[in-house]
Amino acid sequence: MVEFLVAGPVLLLLIFSAIQISLLWAGQGSVDTAAHFAAREFAQSARSDAGKARRDALTRAMDLCRKRPGGGFANSALTALDFSREQPGRVARPPKAGDAYRVTLKHWVELSVPMADRILFALAPIEKARLGDRYYLVLRATRFVTVE
């Protein structure tokens, strides 16, 4: 009887941790996919209008991150894209064909599985944030793209 009282919560914590880690793993795959499609969207239309290309790429990334396992409308607001040129120190100018850009997608994911959220938050060696009683980890993906 005492063994059950000791082993029960430990096993429950292991099961909840496995569920949360699988959600994070699936989320990282979705973030990688979103970064790929956002970079592609930017590369195809950056020459005509760079601002519109950035907005379209962010919209595409937010939509794909919203559709990930465990995602929702509120989570899409926690998505950011960074476009930086591969040649630092250059003057800001409209993109030309052949310009190389690094597209970095950051998507904040809420740790939603009870009991495991606090432990995984404490152990995670990545960027994290706590807002009230909610715990967030950042999933990041980088793609290099050449403007077409």
Coordinates of C-alpha atoms in Angstrom, one line a residue:
M1 CA 0.0 0.0 0.0
V2 CA 2.8 2.4 0.9
E3 CA 4.6 1.5 -2.3
F4 CA 1.6 2.6 -4.3
L5 CA 1.4 5.9 -2.5
V6 CA 5.0 6.6 -3.4
A7 CA 5.1 5.1 -6.9
G8 CA 1.7 6.4 -8.0
P9 CA 2.6 10.2 -8.2
V10 CA 6.0 9.4 -9.7
L11 CA 4.5 7.3 -12.5
L12 CA 1.8 9.9 -13.0
L13 CA 4.5 12.6 -13.3
L14 CA 6.4 10.5 -15.8
I15 CA 3.3 10.0 -17.9
F16 CA 2.4 13.7 -17.9
S17 CA 6.0 14.6 -18.7
A18 CA 6.0 12.2 -21.7
I19 CA 2.8 13.8 -23.0
Q20 CA 4.2 17.3 -22.6
I21 CA 7.5 16.4 -24.3
S22 CA 5.6 14.8 -27.2
L23 CA 3.5 18.0 -27.7
L24 CA 6.7 20.0 -27.7
W25 CA 8.3 17.7 -30.2
A26 CA 5.3 17.9 -32.5
G27 CA 5.3 21.7 -32.0
Q28 CA 8.9 22.0 -33.0
G29 CA 8.1 20.1 -36.2
S30 CA 5.3 22.5 -36.9
V31 CA 7.5 25.5 -36.2
D32 CA 10.2 24.1 -38.6
T33 CA 7.5 23.7 -41.3
A34 CA 6.1 27.2 -40.6
A35 CA 9.6 28.7 -40.9
H36 CA 10.2 26.9 -44.2
F37 CA 6.9 28.1 -45.8
A38 CA 7.3 31.7 -44.4
A39 CA 10.8 32.0 -45.8
R40 CA 9.6 30.7 -49.2
E41 CA 6.7 33.1 -49.2
F42 CA 9.1 36.0 -48.4
A43 CA 11.5 34.9 -51.1
Q44 CA 8.9 34.7 -53.9
S45 CA 7.4 38.2 -53.4
A46 CA 10.2 40.3 -51.7
R47 CA 11.3 42.0 -54.9
S48 CA 7.9 43.6 -55.7
D49 CA 7.1 44.8 -52.1
A50 CA 9.3 43.9 -49.2
G51 CA 6.8 45.1 -46.5
K52 CA 3.9 43.1 -48.0
A53 CA 6.2 40.1 -48.3
R54 CA 7.1 40.3 -44.6
R55 CA 3.5 40.6 -43.6
D56 CA 2.4 37.7 -45.8
A57 CA 5.3 35.6 -44.4
L58 CA 4.2 36.4 -40.8
T59 CA 0.6 35.6 -41.6
R60 CA 1.6 32.3 -43.1
A61 CA 3.8 31.4 -40.1
M62 CA 1.1 32.4 -37.6
D63 CA -1.5 30.3 -39.5
L64 CA 0.7 27.2 -39.5
C65 CA 1.7 27.7 -35.8
R66 CA -2.0 28.0 -34.9
K67 CA -2.7 24.7 -36.5
R68 CA 0.0 22.8 -34.7
P69 CA -0.9 20.2 -32.1
G70 CA -2.0 22.1 -29.0
G71 CA -2.2 25.4 -30.9
G72 CA -5.0 27.9 -30.9
F73 CA -5.9 31.5 -31.8
A74 CA -4.3 33.0 -28.7
N75 CA -1.0 31.2 -29.4
S76 CA -0.7 32.7 -32.9
A77 CA 0.0 36.1 -31.3
L78 CA 3.1 34.6 -29.7
T79 CA 4.8 34.2 -33.1
A80 CA 7.6 36.5 -34.4
L81 CA 9.6 36.5 -37.6
D82 CA 13.0 38.2 -38.0
F83 CA 14.4 38.9 -41.4
S84 CA 18.1 39.8 -41.5
R85 CA 20.6 40.0 -44.4
E86 CA 23.5 37.7 -44.6
Q87 CA 25.8 40.6 -45.3
P88 CA 25.9 42.9 -42.2
G89 CA 26.8 46.5 -42.5
R90 CA 25.0 47.1 -45.8
V91 CA 22.8 50.0 -46.3
A92 CA 19.0 49.4 -46.1
R93 CA 17.7 49.0 -49.6
P94 CA 14.9 47.0 -51.3
P95 CA 15.7 43.3 -51.8
K96 CA 17.2 42.4 -55.2
A97 CA 17.3 39.0 -56.9
G98 CA 20.0 36.9 -55.3
D99 CA 20.1 38.6 -51.9
A100 CA 20.4 36.2 -49.1
Y101 CA 18.3 36.5 -46.0
R102 CA 18.1 34.6 -42.7
V103 CA 14.5 34.1 -41.6
T104 CA 14.2 33.3 -37.9
L105 CA 10.9 32.2 -36.5
K106 CA 10.2 32.3 -32.7
H107 CA 7.0 30.8 -31.4
W108 CA 6.2 30.7 -27.7
V109 CA 4.5 27.5 -26.6
E110 CA 2.5 27.2 -23.4
L111 CA 3.3 24.2 -21.2
S112 CA -0.2 23.0 -20.7
V113 CA 0.1 19.6 -19.1
P114 CA -0.5 19.8 -15.3
M115 CA 2.2 18.9 -12.8
A116 CA 4.8 18.5 -15.6
D117 CA 4.7 22.1 -16.6
R118 CA 6.6 23.5 -13.6
I119 CA 9.3 20.7 -13.7
L120 CA 9.9 21.0 -17.5
F121 CA 10.0 24.8 -17.2
A122 CA 12.6 24.6 -14.5
L123 CA 14.7 22.1 -16.4
A124 CA 14.5 23.6 -19.9
P125 CA 17.8 25.1 -21.0
I126 CA 16.1 27.4 -23.6
E127 CA 14.5 30.8 -23.5
K128 CA 11.4 30.7 -21.3
A129 CA 8.9 33.0 -19.6
R130 CA 6.3 32.8 -16.9
L131 CA 3.1 34.9 -17.1
G132 CA 1.0 34.5 -14.0
D133 CA 0.4 30.8 -13.6
R134 CA 1.3 30.0 -17.2
Y135 CA 4.6 28.7 -18.3
Y136 CA 6.0 29.3 -21.9
L137 CA 9.0 28.0 -23.8
V138 CA 10.2 29.3 -27.1
L139 CA 10.6 27.1 -30.1
R140 CA 12.9 28.5 -32.7
A141 CA 13.6 27.7 -36.4
T142 CA 16.0 29.4 -38.8
R143 CA 15.9 29.2 -42.6
F144 CA 18.2 30.8 -45.1
V145 CA 16.6 32.0 -48.3
T146 CA 17.6 33.7 -51.5
V147 CA 15.3 36.3 -53.0
E148 CA 14.0 35.1 -56.4

